[in-house]
PDB file of C-alpha atoms in Angstrom:
ATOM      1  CA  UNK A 173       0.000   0.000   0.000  1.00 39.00           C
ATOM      2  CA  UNK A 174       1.201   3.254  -0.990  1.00 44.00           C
ATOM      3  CA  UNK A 175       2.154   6.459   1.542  1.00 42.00           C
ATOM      4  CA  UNK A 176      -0.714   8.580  -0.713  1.00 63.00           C
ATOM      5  CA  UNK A 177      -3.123   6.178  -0.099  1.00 74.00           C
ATOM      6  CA  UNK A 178      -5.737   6.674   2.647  1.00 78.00           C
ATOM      7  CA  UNK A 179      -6.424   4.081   5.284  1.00 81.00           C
ATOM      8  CA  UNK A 180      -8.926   1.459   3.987  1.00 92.00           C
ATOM      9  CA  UNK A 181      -7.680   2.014   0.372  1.00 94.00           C
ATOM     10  CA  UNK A 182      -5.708  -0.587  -0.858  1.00 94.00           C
ATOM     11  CA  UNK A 183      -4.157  -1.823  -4.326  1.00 96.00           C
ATOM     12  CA  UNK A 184      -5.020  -5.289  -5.722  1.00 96.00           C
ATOM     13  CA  UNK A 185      -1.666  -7.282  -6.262  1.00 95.00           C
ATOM     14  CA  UNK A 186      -2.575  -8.811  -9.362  1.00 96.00           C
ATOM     15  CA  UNK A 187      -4.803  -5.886 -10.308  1.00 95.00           C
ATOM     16  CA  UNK A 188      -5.871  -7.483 -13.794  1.00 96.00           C
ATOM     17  CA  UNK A 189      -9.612  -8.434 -15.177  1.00 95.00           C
ATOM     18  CA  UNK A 190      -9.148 -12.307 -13.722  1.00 95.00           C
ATOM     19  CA  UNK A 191      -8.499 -10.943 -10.422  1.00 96.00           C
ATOM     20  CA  UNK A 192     -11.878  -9.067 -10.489  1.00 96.00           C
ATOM     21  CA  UNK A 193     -13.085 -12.136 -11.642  1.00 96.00           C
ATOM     22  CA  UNK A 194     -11.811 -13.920  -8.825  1.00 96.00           C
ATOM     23  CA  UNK A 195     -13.101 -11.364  -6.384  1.00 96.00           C
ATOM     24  CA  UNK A 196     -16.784 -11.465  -7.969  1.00 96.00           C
ATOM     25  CA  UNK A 197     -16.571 -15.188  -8.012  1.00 95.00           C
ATOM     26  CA  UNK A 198     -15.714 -14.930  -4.021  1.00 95.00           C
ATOM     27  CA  UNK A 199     -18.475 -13.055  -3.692  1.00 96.00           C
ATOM     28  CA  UNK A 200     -21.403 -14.778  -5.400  1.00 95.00           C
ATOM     29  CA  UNK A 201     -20.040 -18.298  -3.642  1.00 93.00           C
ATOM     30  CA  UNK A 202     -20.552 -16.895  -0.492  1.00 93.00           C
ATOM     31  CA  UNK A 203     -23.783 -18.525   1.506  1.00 93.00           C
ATOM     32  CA  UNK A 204     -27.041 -16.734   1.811  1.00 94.00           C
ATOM     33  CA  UNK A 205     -28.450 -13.822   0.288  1.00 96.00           C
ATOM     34  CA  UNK A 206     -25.866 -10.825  -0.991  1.00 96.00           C
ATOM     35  CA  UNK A 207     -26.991  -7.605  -2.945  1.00 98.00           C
ATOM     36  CA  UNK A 208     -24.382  -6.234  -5.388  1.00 98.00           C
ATOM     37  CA  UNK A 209     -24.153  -3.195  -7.389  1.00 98.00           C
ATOM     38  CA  UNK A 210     -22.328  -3.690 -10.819  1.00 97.00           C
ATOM     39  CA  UNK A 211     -21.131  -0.686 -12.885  1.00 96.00           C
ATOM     40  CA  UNK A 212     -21.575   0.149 -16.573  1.00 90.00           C
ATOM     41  CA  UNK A 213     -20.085  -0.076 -19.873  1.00 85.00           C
ATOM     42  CA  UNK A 214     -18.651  -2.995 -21.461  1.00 85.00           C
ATOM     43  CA  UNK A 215     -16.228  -4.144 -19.290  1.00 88.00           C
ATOM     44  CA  UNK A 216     -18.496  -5.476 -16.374  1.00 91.00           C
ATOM     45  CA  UNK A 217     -20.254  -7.749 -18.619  1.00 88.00           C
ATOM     46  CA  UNK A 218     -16.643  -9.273 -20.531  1.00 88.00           C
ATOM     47  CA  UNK A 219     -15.464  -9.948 -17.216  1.00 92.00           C
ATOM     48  CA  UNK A 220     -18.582 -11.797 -16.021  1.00 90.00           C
ATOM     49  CA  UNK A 221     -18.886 -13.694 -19.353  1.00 87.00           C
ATOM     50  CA  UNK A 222     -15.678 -15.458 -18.143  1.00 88.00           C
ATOM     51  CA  UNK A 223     -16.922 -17.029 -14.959  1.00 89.00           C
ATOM     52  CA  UNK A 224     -19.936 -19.659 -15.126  1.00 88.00           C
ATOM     53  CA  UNK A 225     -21.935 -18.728 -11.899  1.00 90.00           C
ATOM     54  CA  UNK A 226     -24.513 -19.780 -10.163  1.00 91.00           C
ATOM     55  CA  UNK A 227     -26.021 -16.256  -9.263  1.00 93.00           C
ATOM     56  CA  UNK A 228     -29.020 -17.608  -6.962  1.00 92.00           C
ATOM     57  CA  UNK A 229     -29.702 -15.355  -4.081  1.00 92.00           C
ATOM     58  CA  UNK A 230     -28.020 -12.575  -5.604  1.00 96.00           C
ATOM     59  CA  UNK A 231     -29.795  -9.221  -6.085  1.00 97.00           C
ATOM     60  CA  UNK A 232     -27.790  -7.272  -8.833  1.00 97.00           C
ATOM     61  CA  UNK A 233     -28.611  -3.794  -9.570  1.00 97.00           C
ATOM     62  CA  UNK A 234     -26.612  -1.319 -12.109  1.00 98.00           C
ATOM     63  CA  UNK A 235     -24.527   1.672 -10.043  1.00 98.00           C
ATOM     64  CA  UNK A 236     -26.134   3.747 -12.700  1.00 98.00           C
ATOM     65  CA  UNK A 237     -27.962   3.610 -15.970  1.00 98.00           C
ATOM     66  CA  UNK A 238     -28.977   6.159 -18.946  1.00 97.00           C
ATOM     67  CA  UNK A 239     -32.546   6.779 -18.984  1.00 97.00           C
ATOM     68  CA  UNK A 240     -33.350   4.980 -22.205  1.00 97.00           C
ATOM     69  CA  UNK A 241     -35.539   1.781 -23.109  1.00 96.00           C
ATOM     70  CA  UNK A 242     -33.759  -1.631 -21.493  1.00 95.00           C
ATOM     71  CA  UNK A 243     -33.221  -2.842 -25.094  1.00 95.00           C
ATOM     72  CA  UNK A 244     -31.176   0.036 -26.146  1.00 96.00           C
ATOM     73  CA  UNK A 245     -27.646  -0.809 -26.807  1.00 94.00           C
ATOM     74  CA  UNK A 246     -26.888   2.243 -24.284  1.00 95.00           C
ATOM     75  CA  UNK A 247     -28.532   0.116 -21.332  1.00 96.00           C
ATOM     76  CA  UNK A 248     -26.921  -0.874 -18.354  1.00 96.00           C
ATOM     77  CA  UNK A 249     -29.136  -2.443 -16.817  1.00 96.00           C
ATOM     78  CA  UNK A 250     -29.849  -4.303 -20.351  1.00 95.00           C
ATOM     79  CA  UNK A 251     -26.152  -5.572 -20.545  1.00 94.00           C
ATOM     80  CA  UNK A 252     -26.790  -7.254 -16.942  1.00 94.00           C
ATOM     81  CA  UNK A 253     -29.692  -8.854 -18.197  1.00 94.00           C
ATOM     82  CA  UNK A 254     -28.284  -9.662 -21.478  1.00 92.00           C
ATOM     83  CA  UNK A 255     -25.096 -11.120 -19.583  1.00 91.00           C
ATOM     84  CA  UNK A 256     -26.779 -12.204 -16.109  1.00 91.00           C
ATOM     85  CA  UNK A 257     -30.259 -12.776 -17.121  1.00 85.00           C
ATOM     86  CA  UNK A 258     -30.227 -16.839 -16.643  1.00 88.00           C
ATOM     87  CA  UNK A 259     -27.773 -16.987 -13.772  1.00 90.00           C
ATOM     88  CA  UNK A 260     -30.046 -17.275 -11.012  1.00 91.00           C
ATOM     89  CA  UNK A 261     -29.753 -13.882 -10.301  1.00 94.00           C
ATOM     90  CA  UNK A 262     -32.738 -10.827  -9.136  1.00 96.00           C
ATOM     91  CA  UNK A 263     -31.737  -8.021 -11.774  1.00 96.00           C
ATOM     92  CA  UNK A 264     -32.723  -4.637 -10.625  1.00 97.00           C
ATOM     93  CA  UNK A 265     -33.361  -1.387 -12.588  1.00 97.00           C
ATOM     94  CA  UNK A 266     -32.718   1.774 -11.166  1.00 98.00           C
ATOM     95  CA  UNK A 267     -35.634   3.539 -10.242  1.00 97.00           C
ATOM     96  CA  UNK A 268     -35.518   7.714  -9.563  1.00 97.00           C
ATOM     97  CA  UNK A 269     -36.069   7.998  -5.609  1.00 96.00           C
ATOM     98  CA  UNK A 270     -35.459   4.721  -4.399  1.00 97.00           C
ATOM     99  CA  UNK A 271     -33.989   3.941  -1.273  1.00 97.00           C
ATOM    100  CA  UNK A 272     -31.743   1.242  -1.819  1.00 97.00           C
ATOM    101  CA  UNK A 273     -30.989  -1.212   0.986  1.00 96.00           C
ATOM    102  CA  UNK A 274     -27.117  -1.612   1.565  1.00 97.00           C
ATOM    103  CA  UNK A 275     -24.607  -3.418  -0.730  1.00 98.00           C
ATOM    104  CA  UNK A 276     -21.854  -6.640   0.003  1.00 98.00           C
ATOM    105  CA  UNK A 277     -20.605  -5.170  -3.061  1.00 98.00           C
ATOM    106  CA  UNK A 278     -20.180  -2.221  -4.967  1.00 98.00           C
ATOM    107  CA  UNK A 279     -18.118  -2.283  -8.575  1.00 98.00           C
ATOM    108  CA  UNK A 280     -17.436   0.748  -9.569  1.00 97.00           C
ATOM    109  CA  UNK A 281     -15.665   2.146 -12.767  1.00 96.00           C
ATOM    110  CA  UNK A 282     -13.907   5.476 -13.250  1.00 96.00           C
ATOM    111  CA  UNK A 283     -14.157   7.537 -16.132  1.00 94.00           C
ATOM    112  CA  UNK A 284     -11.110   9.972 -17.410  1.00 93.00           C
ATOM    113  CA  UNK A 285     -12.530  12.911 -16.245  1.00 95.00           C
ATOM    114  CA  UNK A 286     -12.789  10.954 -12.163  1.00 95.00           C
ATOM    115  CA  UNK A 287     -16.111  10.587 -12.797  1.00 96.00           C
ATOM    116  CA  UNK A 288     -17.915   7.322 -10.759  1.00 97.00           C
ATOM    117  CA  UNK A 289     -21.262   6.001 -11.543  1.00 97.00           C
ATOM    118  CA  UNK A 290     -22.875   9.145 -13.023  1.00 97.00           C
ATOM    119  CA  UNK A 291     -21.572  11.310 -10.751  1.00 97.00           C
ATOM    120  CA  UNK A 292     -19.750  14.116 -12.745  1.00 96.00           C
ATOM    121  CA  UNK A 293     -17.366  16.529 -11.795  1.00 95.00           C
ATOM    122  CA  UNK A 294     -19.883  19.260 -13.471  1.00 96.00           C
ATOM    123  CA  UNK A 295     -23.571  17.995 -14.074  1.00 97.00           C
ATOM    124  CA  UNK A 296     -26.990  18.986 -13.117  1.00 96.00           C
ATOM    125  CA  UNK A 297     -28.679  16.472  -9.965  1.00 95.00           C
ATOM    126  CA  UNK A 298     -31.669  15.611  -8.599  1.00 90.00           C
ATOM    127  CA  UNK A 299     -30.638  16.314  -4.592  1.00 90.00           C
ATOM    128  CA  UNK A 300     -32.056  13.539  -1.867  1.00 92.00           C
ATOM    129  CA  UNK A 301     -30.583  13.043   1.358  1.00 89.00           C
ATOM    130  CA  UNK A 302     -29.467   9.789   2.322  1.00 94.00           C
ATOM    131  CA  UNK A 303     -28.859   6.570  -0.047  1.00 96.00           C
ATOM    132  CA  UNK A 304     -30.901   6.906  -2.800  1.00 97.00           C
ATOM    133  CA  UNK A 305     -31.098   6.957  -6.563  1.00 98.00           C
ATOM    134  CA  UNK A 306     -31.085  10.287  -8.264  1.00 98.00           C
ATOM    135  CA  UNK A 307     -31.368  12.021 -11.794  1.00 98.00           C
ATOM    136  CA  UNK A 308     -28.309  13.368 -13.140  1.00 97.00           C
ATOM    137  CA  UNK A 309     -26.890  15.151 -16.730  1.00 97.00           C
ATOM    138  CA  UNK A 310     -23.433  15.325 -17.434  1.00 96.00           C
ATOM    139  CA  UNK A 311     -22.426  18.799 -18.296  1.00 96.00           C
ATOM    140  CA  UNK A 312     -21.551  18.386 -21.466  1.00 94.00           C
ATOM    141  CA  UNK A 313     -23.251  15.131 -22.387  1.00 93.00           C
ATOM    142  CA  UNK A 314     -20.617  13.101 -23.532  1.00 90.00           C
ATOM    143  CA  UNK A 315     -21.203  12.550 -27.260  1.00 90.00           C
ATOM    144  CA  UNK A 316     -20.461   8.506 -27.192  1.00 88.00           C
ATOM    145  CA  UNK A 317     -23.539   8.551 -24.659  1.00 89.00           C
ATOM    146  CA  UNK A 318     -25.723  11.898 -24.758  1.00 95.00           C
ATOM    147  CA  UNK A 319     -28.595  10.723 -22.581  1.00 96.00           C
ATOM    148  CA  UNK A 320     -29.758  11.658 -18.950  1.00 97.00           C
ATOM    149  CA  UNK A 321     -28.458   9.796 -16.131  1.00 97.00           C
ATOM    150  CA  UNK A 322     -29.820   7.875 -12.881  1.00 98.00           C
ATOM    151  CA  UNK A 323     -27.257   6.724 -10.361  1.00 98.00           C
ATOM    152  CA  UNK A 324     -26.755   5.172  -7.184  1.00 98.00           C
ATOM    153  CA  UNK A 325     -25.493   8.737  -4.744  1.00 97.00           C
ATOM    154  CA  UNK A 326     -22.410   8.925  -2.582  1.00 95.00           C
ATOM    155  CA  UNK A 327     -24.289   7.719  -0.208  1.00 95.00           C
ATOM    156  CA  UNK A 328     -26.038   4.831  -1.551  1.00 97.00           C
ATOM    157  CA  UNK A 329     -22.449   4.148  -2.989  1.00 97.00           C
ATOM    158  CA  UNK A 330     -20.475   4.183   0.507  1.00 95.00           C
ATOM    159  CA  UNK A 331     -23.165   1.980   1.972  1.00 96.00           C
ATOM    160  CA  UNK A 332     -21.307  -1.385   1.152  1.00 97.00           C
ATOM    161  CA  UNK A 333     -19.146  -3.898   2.698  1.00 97.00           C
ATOM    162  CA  UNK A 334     -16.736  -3.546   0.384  1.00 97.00           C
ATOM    163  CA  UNK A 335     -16.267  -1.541  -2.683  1.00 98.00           C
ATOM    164  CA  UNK A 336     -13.849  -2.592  -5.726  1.00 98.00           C
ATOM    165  CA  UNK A 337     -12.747   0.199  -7.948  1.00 97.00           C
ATOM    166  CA  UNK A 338     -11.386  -1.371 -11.430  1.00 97.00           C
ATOM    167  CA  UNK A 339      -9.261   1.060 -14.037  1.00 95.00           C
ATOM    168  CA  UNK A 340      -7.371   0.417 -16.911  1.00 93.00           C
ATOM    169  CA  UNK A 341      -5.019   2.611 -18.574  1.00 94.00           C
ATOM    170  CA  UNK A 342      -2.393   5.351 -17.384  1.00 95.00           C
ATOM    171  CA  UNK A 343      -4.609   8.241 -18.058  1.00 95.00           C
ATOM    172  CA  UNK A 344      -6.735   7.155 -15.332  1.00 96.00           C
ATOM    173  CA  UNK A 345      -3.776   6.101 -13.105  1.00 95.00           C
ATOM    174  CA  UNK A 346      -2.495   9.397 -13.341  1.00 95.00           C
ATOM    175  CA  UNK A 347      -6.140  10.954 -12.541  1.00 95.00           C
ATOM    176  CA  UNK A 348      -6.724   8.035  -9.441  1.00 94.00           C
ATOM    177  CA  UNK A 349      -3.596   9.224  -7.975  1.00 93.00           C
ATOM    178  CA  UNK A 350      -4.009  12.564  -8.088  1.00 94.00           C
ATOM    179  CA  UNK A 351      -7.511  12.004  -6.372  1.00 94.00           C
ATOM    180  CA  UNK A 352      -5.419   9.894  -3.771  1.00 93.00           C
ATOM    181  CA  UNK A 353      -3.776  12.938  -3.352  1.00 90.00           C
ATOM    182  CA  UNK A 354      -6.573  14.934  -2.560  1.00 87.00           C
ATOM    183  CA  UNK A 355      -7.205  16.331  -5.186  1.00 91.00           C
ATOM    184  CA  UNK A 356     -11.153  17.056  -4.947  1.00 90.00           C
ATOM    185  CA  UNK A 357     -11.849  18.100  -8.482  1.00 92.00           C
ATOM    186  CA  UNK A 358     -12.873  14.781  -9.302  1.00 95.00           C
ATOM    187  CA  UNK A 359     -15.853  12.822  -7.509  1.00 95.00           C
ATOM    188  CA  UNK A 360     -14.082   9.505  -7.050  1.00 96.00           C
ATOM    189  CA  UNK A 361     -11.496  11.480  -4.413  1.00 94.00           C
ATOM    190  CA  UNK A 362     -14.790  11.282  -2.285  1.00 92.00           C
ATOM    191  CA  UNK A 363     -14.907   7.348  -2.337  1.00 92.00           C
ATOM    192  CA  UNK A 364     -11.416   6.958  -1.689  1.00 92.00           C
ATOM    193  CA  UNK A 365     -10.856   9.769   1.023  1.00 86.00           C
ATOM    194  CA  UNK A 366     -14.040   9.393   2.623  1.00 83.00           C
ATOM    195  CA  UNK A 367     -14.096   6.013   2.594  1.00 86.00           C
ATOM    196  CA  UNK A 368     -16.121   3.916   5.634  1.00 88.00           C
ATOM    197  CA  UNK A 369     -15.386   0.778   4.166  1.00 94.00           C
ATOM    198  CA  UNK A 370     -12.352  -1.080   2.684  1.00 96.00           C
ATOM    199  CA  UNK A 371     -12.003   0.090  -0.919  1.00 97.00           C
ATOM    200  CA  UNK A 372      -9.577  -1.949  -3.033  1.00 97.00           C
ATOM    201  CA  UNK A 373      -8.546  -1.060  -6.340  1.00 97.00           C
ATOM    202  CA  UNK A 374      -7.904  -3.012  -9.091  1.00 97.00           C
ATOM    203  CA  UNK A 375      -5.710  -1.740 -11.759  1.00 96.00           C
ATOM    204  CA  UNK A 376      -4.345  -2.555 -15.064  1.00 94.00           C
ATOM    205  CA  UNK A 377      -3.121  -1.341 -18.359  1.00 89.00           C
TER     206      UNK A 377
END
């Protein structure tokens, strides 16, 4: 663990995609019921594609999802489906002004810009105290994905056993440790700095 890095932050040694793979695995294996929240984009579902599951007593929801149909290829929560959807597992959407119930688990990606779930470093957002899901637009709408957001909040977010944070590249290296650094223009400095629970970071190139 690095000097920079604030207590309950730690880096996976191997950070690669078959260690989250391993760690997810863990995590569905263990007994009883477990509620996970899986982030978006493309790499989620490639890394669960490579593990055969049994997802029974899982409840998965997306961290955060565009607001279009579930069959649009922009879905998140249509990707878990798509990937997840005869695993065994209870596949959530994200509904504006839920309250979710705490997580085991809590994936989360990390855009260039720091940027976690859909929580921007400049957007417009729905405001609700406490854990709950929220409407969000990037400011601007990034043109690969113009579309209004919903999301899981920082506080829905930080209410987790654990949280895994999984980035690839050295763009995003540089921005993660700058953010380690305390560096608060970008949102994920608030998961690692304010972190309740262990965060563990899984990074590759």
């Amino acid at each position: 663990m690095r000097s920079s890095t604030p207590p309950l932050v730690y880096w996976a040694e191997p950070g690669d995609l078959d260690a989250v793979a391993d760690r997810v695995a863990a995590e569905v294996a263990r007994p009883g019921p477990k509620r996970i929240a899986i982030a978006g984009g493309s790499t989620p579902s490639k890394v669960l594609a490579t593990r055969d599951l049994d997802w029974s007593g899982a409840t998965i929801v997306p961290t955060d999802d565009r607001q279009v149909p579930e069959d649009h290829p922009a879905s998140n929560f249509g990707k878990l489906k798509l990937t997840l959807g005869s695993s065994g597992a209870a596949i959530l959407p994200l509904v504006e002004g839920d309250r979710p119930d705490p997580f085991d688990l809590v994936w989360l990606g990390m855009g260039g810009d720091g940027h976690v779930a859909s929580l921007f470093p400049h957007m417009l957002a729905e405001v609700r105290p406490g854990p709950a899901v929220i409407a969000t637009t990037p400011i601007p709408l990034p043109a690969e994905a113009p579309y209004p957001r919903l999301t899981l909040n920082r506080r829905a977010l930080a209410a987790t056993r654990e949280t895994i944070l999984v980035v690839t590249g050295s763009a995003k290296r540089e921005v993660l440790e700058a953010a380690l650094r305390g560096d608060e223009r970008y949102p994920v400095s608030d998961i690692l700095r304010g972190a309740r629970a262990p965060v563990t970071i899984y990074w590759s190139e």
